Short mmCIF file of C-alpha atoms in Angstrom, two decimals:
data_model
loop_
_atom_site.label_atom_id
_atom_site.label_comp_id
_atom_site.label_asym_id
_atom_site.label_seq_id
_atom_site.Cartn_x
_atom_site.Cartn_y
_atom_site.Cartn_z
CA MET A 1 -33.45 -15.46 1.20
CA THR A 2 -31.08 -13.73 -0.97
CA VAL A 3 -32.56 -10.21 -2.18
CA GLU A 4 -31.96 -8.77 -5.54
CA SER A 5 -29.81 -5.94 -4.54
CA SER A 6 -30.17 -3.62 -7.41
CA ALA A 7 -30.81 -3.75 -11.22
CA ALA A 8 -27.08 -3.79 -11.67
CA ARG A 9 -26.86 -7.29 -10.47
CA GLY A 10 -28.63 -8.65 -13.51
CA THR A 11 -28.87 -12.30 -13.58
CA ARG A 12 -27.69 -14.97 -10.91
CA ARG A 13 -28.15 -18.35 -9.93
CA GLY A 14 -26.74 -19.60 -12.94
CA GLY A 15 -28.53 -17.14 -15.07
CA THR A 16 -31.96 -18.48 -14.99
CA GLU A 17 -33.29 -15.48 -13.07
CA THR A 18 -33.27 -12.04 -14.29
CA GLY A 19 -33.19 -9.42 -11.30
CA GLY A 20 -34.81 -6.31 -10.16
CA ASP A 21 -36.78 -3.79 -12.61
CA ALA A 22 -34.13 -4.25 -15.36
CA GLY A 23 -34.99 -7.82 -15.43
CA ARG A 24 -38.61 -7.10 -15.86
CA THR A 25 -38.17 -4.83 -18.42
CA ALA A 26 -36.10 -7.25 -20.26
CA ARG A 27 -38.66 -9.97 -20.23
CA ALA A 28 -41.51 -7.65 -21.25
CA ALA A 29 -39.11 -6.41 -24.53
CA GLU A 30 -38.70 -10.32 -25.56
CA SER A 31 -41.92 -11.27 -25.27
CA PRO A 32 -44.26 -8.49 -25.99
CA LYS A 33 -47.99 -8.99 -25.61
CA PRO A 34 -49.49 -9.05 -29.15
CA ALA A 35 -51.88 -6.27 -29.59
CA LYS A 36 -55.52 -6.85 -31.06
CA ARG A 37 -55.66 -6.16 -34.55
CA ALA A 38 -58.61 -3.98 -35.70
CA THR A 39 -61.04 -5.23 -38.10
CA ALA A 40 -62.13 -3.41 -41.29
CA LYS A 41 -65.37 -2.97 -39.70
CA ALA A 42 -64.52 -1.80 -36.44
CA PRO A 43 -63.23 1.96 -37.34
CA ALA A 44 -66.45 2.36 -39.52
CA LYS A 45 -68.50 1.46 -36.76
CA THR A 46 -67.14 3.53 -34.29
CA ALA A 47 -66.97 6.48 -36.77
CA ALA A 48 -70.80 5.96 -37.56
CA LYS A 49 -71.83 5.94 -34.00
CA ALA A 50 -72.93 9.52 -32.90
CA PRO A 51 -71.83 10.91 -29.61
CA ALA A 52 -74.38 10.24 -26.68
CA LYS A 53 -76.17 13.71 -25.57
CA ARG A 54 -75.42 14.38 -22.00
CA THR A 55 -78.15 15.09 -19.88
CA PRO A 56 -77.82 18.00 -17.31
CA ALA A 57 -77.62 15.80 -14.51
CA LYS A 58 -75.07 13.49 -15.98
CA ALA A 59 -72.93 17.13 -16.89
CA THR A 60 -73.51 18.18 -13.32
CA LYS A 61 -72.08 14.78 -11.85
CA ALA A 62 -68.87 14.80 -14.05
CA ALA A 63 -68.32 18.51 -13.30
CA LYS A 64 -68.19 17.27 -9.36
CA THR A 65 -66.09 14.50 -10.08
CA ALA A 66 -63.30 16.25 -12.01
CA LYS A 67 -63.72 19.17 -9.34
CA THR A 68 -62.92 16.54 -6.49
CA ALA A 69 -60.18 15.16 -8.62
CA GLU A 70 -58.61 18.35 -8.48
CA GLN A 71 -58.84 19.27 -4.89
CA ALA A 72 -56.99 15.75 -4.33
CA GLY A 73 -53.99 16.53 -6.35
CA PRO A 74 -51.96 14.10 -7.89
CA ALA A 75 -52.24 10.53 -6.72
CA THR A 76 -49.72 9.51 -4.23
CA PRO A 77 -47.39 6.90 -5.87
CA ALA A 78 -47.79 3.49 -4.19
CA ALA A 79 -45.06 2.21 -1.55
CA PRO A 80 -42.88 -0.26 -2.89
CA ALA A 81 -43.08 -3.76 -1.83
CA GLU A 82 -40.76 -4.85 1.45
CA PRO A 83 -37.77 -6.17 0.16
CA GLN A 84 -36.52 -9.28 1.37
CA LEU A 85 -33.30 -9.46 3.77
CA VAL A 86 -30.24 -11.29 3.52
CA GLN A 87 -30.32 -13.63 6.43
CA LEU A 88 -28.51 -16.72 7.40
CA LEU A 89 -29.86 -16.98 11.17
CA THR A 90 -33.56 -16.54 11.49
CA PRO A 91 -34.48 -14.59 15.01
CA GLU A 92 -34.74 -18.13 16.53
CA GLY A 93 -31.48 -19.05 16.02
CA LYS A 94 -31.83 -21.44 12.86
CA ARG A 95 -29.21 -21.39 9.96
CA VAL A 96 -30.68 -20.83 6.67
CA ALA A 97 -28.83 -21.22 3.52
CA ASP A 98 -27.87 -18.75 0.97
CA ALA A 99 -26.30 -19.76 -2.34
CA GLU A 100 -24.82 -16.18 -2.98
CA TYR A 101 -23.53 -15.63 0.49
CA ASP A 102 -22.96 -19.07 2.21
CA PRO A 103 -19.30 -19.04 0.52
CA TYR A 104 -18.16 -16.15 2.61
CA VAL A 105 -18.72 -17.99 6.04
CA ALA A 106 -18.57 -21.82 4.68
CA ASP A 107 -15.23 -22.06 6.85
CA ILE A 108 -16.17 -20.20 9.81
CA THR A 109 -15.67 -22.58 13.19
CA ALA A 110 -17.18 -22.82 16.58
CA GLU A 111 -14.61 -21.02 18.07
CA GLU A 112 -15.15 -18.13 15.71
CA LEU A 113 -18.77 -17.92 16.22
CA ARG A 114 -18.20 -17.86 19.82
CA GLY A 115 -15.75 -15.08 19.00
CA LEU A 116 -18.50 -13.21 17.32
CA TYR A 117 -20.85 -13.90 20.71
CA ARG A 118 -17.99 -12.50 22.97
CA ASP A 119 -17.67 -9.40 20.98
CA MET A 120 -21.30 -8.76 21.03
CA VAL A 121 -21.44 -9.22 24.79
CA LEU A 122 -18.59 -7.46 25.76
CA THR A 123 -19.53 -4.27 23.41
CA ARG A 124 -23.00 -4.37 25.09
CA ARG A 125 -21.74 -4.21 28.57
CA PHE A 126 -19.34 -1.42 28.05
CA ASP A 127 -21.98 0.42 26.18
CA ALA A 128 -24.36 -0.19 29.35
CA GLU A 129 -21.43 1.30 31.45
CA ALA A 130 -20.83 4.23 29.52
CA THR A 131 -24.68 5.30 29.59
CA SER A 132 -24.58 4.70 33.40
CA LEU A 133 -21.46 6.85 33.54
CA GLN A 134 -23.18 9.55 31.50
CA ARG A 135 -26.11 9.42 34.22
CA GLN A 136 -23.77 9.84 37.02
CA GLY A 137 -22.38 12.91 35.54
CA GLU A 138 -19.01 11.33 34.35
CA LEU A 139 -19.51 11.83 30.97
CA GLY A 140 -21.10 14.95 28.99
CA LEU A 141 -23.16 12.67 26.35
CA TRP A 142 -23.21 9.02 25.14
CA ALA A 143 -24.45 7.88 21.95
CA SER A 144 -25.54 4.00 22.83
CA LEU A 145 -25.46 1.18 20.05
CA LEU A 146 -27.94 -1.07 21.96
CA GLY A 147 -29.22 -3.30 19.40
CA GLN A 148 -27.03 -2.87 16.62
CA GLU A 149 -24.28 -4.96 18.07
CA ALA A 150 -24.63 -7.53 15.16
CA ALA A 151 -24.38 -4.85 12.46
CA GLN A 152 -21.17 -3.51 14.10
CA ILE A 153 -19.46 -6.75 14.95
CA GLY A 154 -20.45 -8.57 11.85
CA SER A 155 -19.21 -5.83 9.57
CA GLY A 156 -16.07 -4.96 11.67
CA ARG A 157 -14.76 -8.63 11.66
CA ALA A 158 -15.17 -8.58 7.95
CA THR A 159 -12.33 -6.09 7.71
CA ARG A 160 -8.69 -6.88 6.95
CA GLY A 161 -6.16 -4.93 9.13
CA ASP A 162 -4.88 -2.92 6.28
CA ASP A 163 -8.32 -1.79 5.42
CA TRP A 164 -9.46 1.63 6.78
CA VAL A 165 -12.61 2.74 8.53
CA PHE A 166 -14.39 5.82 8.80
CA PRO A 167 -17.13 5.77 11.74
CA THR A 168 -19.71 8.18 12.71
CA TYR A 169 -19.98 8.41 16.72
CA ARG A 170 -21.75 5.28 17.57
CA GLU A 171 -19.46 2.74 16.01
CA HIS A 172 -18.13 1.26 19.36
CA GLY A 173 -18.39 -2.39 18.49
CA VAL A 174 -16.35 -1.67 15.03
CA ALA A 175 -13.84 0.04 17.43
CA TRP A 176 -13.76 -3.00 19.45
CA CYS A 177 -12.80 -5.18 16.33
CA ARG A 178 -10.28 -2.68 15.08
CA GLY A 179 -8.37 -3.05 18.81
CA VAL A 180 -9.27 0.23 20.05
CA ASP A 181 -9.29 0.34 23.97
CA PRO A 182 -12.68 1.13 24.94
CA VAL A 183 -11.41 3.62 27.58
CA ASN A 184 -10.09 5.67 24.50
CA LEU A 185 -13.54 6.22 23.22
CA LEU A 186 -14.79 7.89 26.35
CA GLY A 187 -12.19 10.63 26.50
CA MET A 188 -13.95 12.81 24.32
CA PHE A 189 -17.28 12.06 25.59
CA ARG A 190 -15.88 13.47 29.05
CA GLY A 191 -14.35 16.42 27.24
CA VAL A 192 -10.48 15.82 28.20
CA ASN A 193 -9.34 15.23 24.51
CA HIS A 194 -10.46 15.41 21.07
CA GLY A 195 -10.55 11.90 20.00
CA GLY A 196 -8.42 9.70 22.49
CA TRP A 197 -6.68 7.20 19.85
CA ASP A 198 -4.24 7.56 17.03
CA PRO A 199 -6.06 6.77 13.75
CA ASN A 200 -2.87 5.42 12.23
CA SER A 201 -2.39 2.90 14.85
CA ASN A 202 -5.55 0.93 13.92
CA ASN A 203 -6.77 2.24 10.59
CA PHE A 204 -9.67 3.28 12.52
CA GLN A 205 -10.31 7.17 12.14
CA LEU A 206 -11.53 9.52 14.67
CA TYR A 207 -15.52 9.72 15.72
CA THR A 208 -17.23 12.23 13.25
CA ILE A 209 -19.95 14.22 14.95
CA VAL A 210 -20.81 16.28 12.06
CA ILE A 211 -23.45 14.15 10.04
CA GLY A 212 -22.26 12.23 6.93
CA SER A 213 -19.08 14.20 6.21
CA GLN A 214 -16.90 10.82 7.01
CA THR A 215 -18.46 9.42 3.54
CA LEU A 216 -16.53 12.02 1.69
CA HIS A 217 -13.34 11.52 3.91
CA ALA A 218 -13.67 7.51 3.34
CA THR A 219 -14.17 8.03 -0.66
CA GLY A 220 -11.05 10.65 -0.91
CA TYR A 221 -9.15 8.06 1.21
CA ALA A 222 -10.29 5.08 -1.34
CA MET A 223 -9.42 7.00 -4.15
CA GLY A 224 -6.07 7.59 -2.85
CA ILE A 225 -5.66 3.86 -2.49
CA THR A 226 -6.19 3.23 -5.90
CA LYS A 227 -3.79 5.36 -7.03
CA ASP A 228 -1.34 3.83 -4.87
CA GLY A 229 -2.14 0.49 -6.58
CA ALA A 230 -3.04 -1.15 -3.19
CA ASP A 231 -5.70 -3.73 -2.65
CA SER A 232 -7.09 -2.76 0.49
CA ALA A 233 -10.44 -1.41 1.04
CA VAL A 234 -12.21 1.55 2.94
CA ILE A 235 -15.68 1.28 4.59
CA ALA A 236 -17.82 4.42 5.89
CA TYR A 237 -20.52 4.05 8.59
CA PHE A 238 -23.45 6.13 8.87
CA GLY A 239 -27.13 6.19 9.92
CA ASP A 240 -30.55 6.23 7.89
CA GLY A 241 -30.90 10.01 8.65
CA ALA A 242 -27.40 10.69 7.15
CA SER A 243 -28.16 9.04 3.96
CA SER A 244 -30.29 12.26 3.02
CA GLN A 245 -27.29 14.68 3.61
CA GLY A 246 -25.66 16.31 0.58
CA ASP A 247 -22.01 14.95 1.62
CA VAL A 248 -23.30 11.27 1.59
CA ASN A 249 -24.73 11.73 -1.87
CA GLU A 250 -21.64 13.43 -3.20
CA ALA A 251 -19.68 10.63 -1.79
CA PHE A 252 -21.48 8.24 -3.94
CA THR A 253 -21.25 10.07 -6.79
CA PHE A 254 -17.36 10.73 -6.66
CA SER A 255 -17.00 6.99 -5.77
CA ALA A 256 -19.00 5.91 -8.56
CA VAL A 257 -17.35 8.11 -11.11
CA TYR A 258 -13.83 7.20 -9.76
CA ASN A 259 -14.79 3.21 -8.94
CA ALA A 260 -13.30 3.79 -5.61
CA PRO A 261 -12.78 0.87 -3.32
CA VAL A 262 -15.15 1.77 -0.62
CA VAL A 263 -18.04 -0.04 1.04
CA PHE A 264 -20.90 2.44 2.49
CA PHE A 265 -22.32 0.76 5.51
CA CYS A 266 -25.61 2.40 6.42
CA GLN A 267 -27.28 1.19 9.94
CA ASN A 268 -30.94 1.86 9.34
CA ASN A 269 -32.14 1.67 12.96
CA GLN A 270 -35.35 3.01 11.74
CA TRP A 271 -35.04 6.67 13.59
CA ALA A 272 -33.28 9.57 12.69
CA ILE A 273 -33.80 11.00 16.31
CA SER A 274 -37.48 11.32 16.17
CA GLU A 275 -37.93 11.08 12.22
CA PRO A 276 -39.05 7.68 11.19
CA THR A 277 -37.41 6.09 7.85
CA GLU A 278 -40.82 6.27 6.17
CA LYS A 279 -40.70 10.22 6.19
CA GLN A 280 -37.20 9.96 5.02
CA THR A 281 -37.49 8.33 1.84
CA ARG A 282 -40.03 6.70 -0.52
CA VAL A 283 -37.76 3.49 -1.43
CA PRO A 284 -35.86 1.12 0.47
CA LEU A 285 -32.50 3.03 1.54
CA TYR A 286 -30.20 0.08 -0.43
CA GLN A 287 -31.93 0.90 -3.91
CA ARG A 288 -30.67 4.63 -3.51
CA ALA A 289 -27.20 2.86 -4.81
CA SER A 290 -28.72 1.89 -8.24
CA GLY A 291 -29.29 5.86 -9.12
CA PHE A 292 -25.61 6.21 -8.68
CA GLY A 293 -24.50 3.22 -10.63
CA PHE A 294 -23.24 0.71 -8.04
CA PRO A 295 -25.06 -2.15 -6.19
CA GLY A 296 -26.81 -1.95 -3.08
CA VAL A 297 -28.01 -5.15 -0.72
CA ARG A 298 -30.19 -4.98 2.13
CA VAL A 299 -28.80 -7.44 5.24
CA ASP A 300 -30.82 -8.69 8.48
CA GLY A 301 -28.91 -6.20 10.56
CA ASN A 302 -29.61 -8.09 13.52
CA ASP A 303 -28.19 -11.22 12.17
CA VAL A 304 -24.14 -11.03 12.99
CA LEU A 305 -23.47 -13.93 10.12
CA ALA A 306 -25.31 -12.24 7.47
CA CYS A 307 -23.59 -9.13 8.14
CA LEU A 308 -20.16 -10.70 8.30
CA ALA A 309 -20.73 -12.48 4.64
CA VAL A 310 -22.45 -9.34 3.12
CA THR A 311 -19.50 -7.04 4.04
CA LYS A 312 -16.90 -9.59 3.33
CA ALA A 313 -18.56 -9.95 -0.19
CA ALA A 314 -18.36 -5.95 -0.55
CA LEU A 315 -14.92 -5.73 0.65
CA ALA A 316 -13.60 -8.26 -1.75
CA ARG A 317 -15.77 -6.59 -4.65
CA ALA A 318 -13.91 -3.32 -3.93
CA ARG A 319 -10.37 -4.85 -3.91
CA ARG A 320 -11.13 -6.56 -7.05
CA GLY A 321 -11.60 -2.87 -8.52
CA GLU A 322 -15.38 -3.31 -9.02
CA GLY A 323 -16.03 -0.22 -7.15
CA PRO A 324 -18.32 0.79 -4.35
CA THR A 325 -21.09 -1.15 -2.64
CA LEU A 326 -24.14 0.09 -0.40
CA VAL A 327 -24.86 -1.94 2.23
CA GLU A 328 -28.12 -1.25 4.33
CA ALA A 329 -27.99 -2.92 7.78
CA PHE A 330 -31.84 -3.40 8.74
CA THR A 331 -31.67 -2.92 12.17
CA TYR A 332 -33.02 -1.06 15.25
CA ARG A 333 -32.07 1.32 17.96
CA MET A 334 -33.08 0.10 20.99
CA GLY A 335 -32.58 2.96 23.22
CA ALA A 336 -32.13 6.65 22.83
CA HIS A 337 -30.65 8.38 19.96
CA THR A 338 -28.28 9.83 22.74
CA THR A 339 -28.39 10.46 26.27
CA SER A 340 -30.18 13.72 25.78
CA ASP A 341 -33.06 12.13 23.90
CA ASP A 342 -36.15 10.74 25.20
CA PRO A 343 -37.38 8.01 22.48
CA THR A 344 -40.78 7.67 24.92
CA ARG A 345 -41.91 10.83 23.24
CA TYR A 346 -42.02 9.77 19.52
CA ARG A 347 -42.27 5.86 19.46
CA SER A 348 -44.31 3.44 21.18
CA ASP A 349 -43.29 0.36 23.47
CA ASP A 350 -45.09 -2.26 21.36
CA GLU A 351 -42.53 -1.16 18.65
CA ARG A 352 -39.44 -1.74 20.64
CA GLU A 353 -40.84 -4.96 22.14
CA SER A 354 -41.43 -6.49 18.72
CA TRP A 355 -37.63 -5.76 17.99
CA GLU A 356 -36.59 -7.25 21.34
CA ALA A 357 -37.96 -10.56 20.05
CA ARG A 358 -35.09 -10.04 17.41
CA ASP A 359 -32.28 -9.29 19.88
CA PRO A 360 -29.02 -9.99 17.83
CA ILE A 361 -27.36 -11.80 21.16
CA GLN A 362 -30.01 -13.91 21.86
CA ARG A 363 -30.35 -15.02 18.34
CA LEU A 364 -26.56 -16.24 18.21
CA ARG A 365 -26.69 -17.68 21.69
CA ALA A 366 -29.82 -19.89 20.56
CA HIS A 367 -27.58 -20.93 17.56
CA LEU A 368 -24.73 -21.70 19.69
CA GLU A 369 -26.82 -23.68 22.12
CA ALA A 370 -29.03 -25.59 19.49
CA GLU A 371 -25.63 -26.57 17.54
CA GLY A 372 -23.73 -27.50 20.73
CA HIS A 373 -20.93 -25.03 20.04
CA ALA A 374 -21.21 -23.63 23.64
CA ASP A 375 -21.89 -24.81 27.34
CA GLU A 376 -23.07 -23.22 30.58
CA ALA A 377 -19.20 -22.73 31.47
CA PHE A 378 -18.65 -20.65 28.54
CA PHE A 379 -21.45 -18.35 29.39
CA ALA A 380 -20.63 -18.21 32.75
CA GLU A 381 -16.99 -17.28 31.91
CA LEU A 382 -18.04 -14.48 29.76
CA GLU A 383 -20.37 -12.99 32.24
CA GLU A 384 -17.51 -12.70 34.25
CA GLU A 385 -15.15 -11.03 31.66
CA SER A 386 -17.96 -8.77 30.85
CA GLU A 387 -18.20 -7.40 34.70
CA ALA A 388 -14.51 -7.18 34.81
CA LEU A 389 -14.62 -4.97 31.82
CA GLY A 390 -17.22 -2.84 32.98
CA ARG A 391 -15.10 -2.27 36.44
CA ARG A 392 -12.07 -1.24 34.44
CA VAL A 393 -14.07 1.26 32.28
CA ARG A 394 -15.71 2.83 35.21
CA GLU A 395 -12.61 3.41 37.22
CA ALA A 396 -10.36 4.51 34.32
CA VAL A 397 -12.96 6.92 33.29
CA ARG A 398 -13.12 8.64 37.13
CA ALA A 399 -9.13 8.58 37.04
CA MET A 400 -9.08 10.76 33.82
CA PRO A 401 -7.31 14.03 34.68
CA ASP A 402 -8.90 17.04 33.81
CA PRO A 403 -7.30 19.00 30.72
CA ASP A 404 -5.29 22.08 30.92
CA PRO A 405 -7.75 24.75 30.14
CA MET A 406 -5.11 26.70 28.25
CA ALA A 407 -4.27 23.76 25.88
CA MET A 408 -7.49 24.92 23.58
CA PHE A 409 -5.21 27.65 22.15
CA GLU A 410 -2.75 25.41 21.06
CA HIS A 411 -2.34 24.23 17.53
CA THR A 412 -5.05 26.36 16.21
CA TYR A 413 -2.68 27.77 13.88
CA ALA A 414 0.89 26.55 12.51
CA ASP A 415 2.55 29.79 13.19
CA GLY A 416 0.72 31.54 15.61
CA HIS A 417 -1.97 34.03 15.30
CA ALA A 418 -2.46 37.93 16.85
CA LEU A 419 -6.07 37.25 17.58
CA VAL A 420 -5.73 33.90 19.28
CA ASP A 421 -2.41 35.55 21.30
CA GLU A 422 -4.97 37.97 22.45
CA GLU A 423 -7.72 35.63 23.64
CA ARG A 424 -5.12 33.40 25.40
CA ALA A 425 -3.68 36.24 27.37
CA GLU A 426 -7.46 37.20 28.27
CA PHE A 427 -8.44 33.86 29.08
CA ALA A 428 -5.10 33.41 31.47
CA ALA A 429 -6.00 36.66 33.12
CA TYR A 430 -9.64 35.32 33.86
CA GLN A 431 -8.43 31.87 35.17
CA ALA A 432 -6.02 33.68 37.53
CA SER A 433 -8.67 35.91 38.80
CA PHE A 434 -10.15 32.77 40.72
CA GLU A 435 -6.77 31.76 42.18
CA ASP A 436 -6.71 35.57 43.68
CA ALA A 437 -10.11 35.27 44.91
CA ASP A 438 -9.17 31.93 46.86
CA VAL A 439 -6.10 33.70 48.26
CA THR A 440 -7.94 36.53 49.25
CA GLY A 441 -10.68 34.44 51.16
CA LYS A 442 -8.32 32.35 52.87
CA ALA A 443 -6.66 35.63 53.94
CA ASN A 444 -9.44 36.68 55.41
#
């Protein structure tokens, strides 16, 4: 069930099938319908026929019809047909064939499939622990990835060590794949640091809170890779809401013009906070790529195997010097946008339940069990490992030392600044006033 990802993909599967709107246009040009030839009598007969007189009743009816059409305004364009997803595992865990993407996962072993399952389970357990810690007041905020594990683990495992990743603030699964300790992700949300890890140690940039800005950073870095002559690639993550940001569209323009080796990975989780996708765009998001001159593809974001294959293909294309690709992972945010959000105010329980039936973890588990790739001992051992991870994260967060309040004034300017120096002195005096009050209180 391979999607015709854009008009740029042209023909495929042996050249027997022409893809997209461009294909339909080409076929129309090659086989135009013959026009009906007018006879010599037809024009004469038409000219001889006098126009019928309009009665007052007919004139009134015509005027009413015209007025109604004018009030209604222009007709709303018909919604495009729902595109197919690239899918290799059905929601029931059944493996389905895809001639285009099967080669990218043809050599995957049972051990690697269990590894993908382990990645998703542990990422979900860490995410649940972080949500609980925020509810207990240990974190200021948390952005859950619940439901998006397959999109992140599949795409994250498709990257090579020398590739670079530019995340938003929700890519906890990708961070896991890049070897970033989950504890390090929580420092910023606890307010004890500005990131928590060295981006150069894992080729994984710090989380980006500004919506969409990381796509420009990724594009610039990818352009630099080209100038260096390296064969590595860059992948930038963002959400469906961010796809409407100016920064993202500028990144599309630059990457296409400069043929940058970058993959734009959009996790369409159906909601930009409380705004549904259908209120953000008239066309499927992946089709936006064709307007900028590069291909786009929509993949089942709850199918870890399909996400792995599609991302591998897009990264391979980038490394070959063929430019950017837009991947739209069609998935769902099962939880709140962040812990400050209440999704029950804008979406129904029925909607969530329909997506729970497509749970990415249960899908892969069903496949592992059906194929005999995992037994109960494996799942039991993984459950113990996930609980151990939760305990480690919980203890580590509570043990994080409070930062020095004066540190906020450091590294603001390279050579110092008079205004910052003044503000530092004022804040130091303010902090000292609390110490003086404590001393006075004890003396009394």
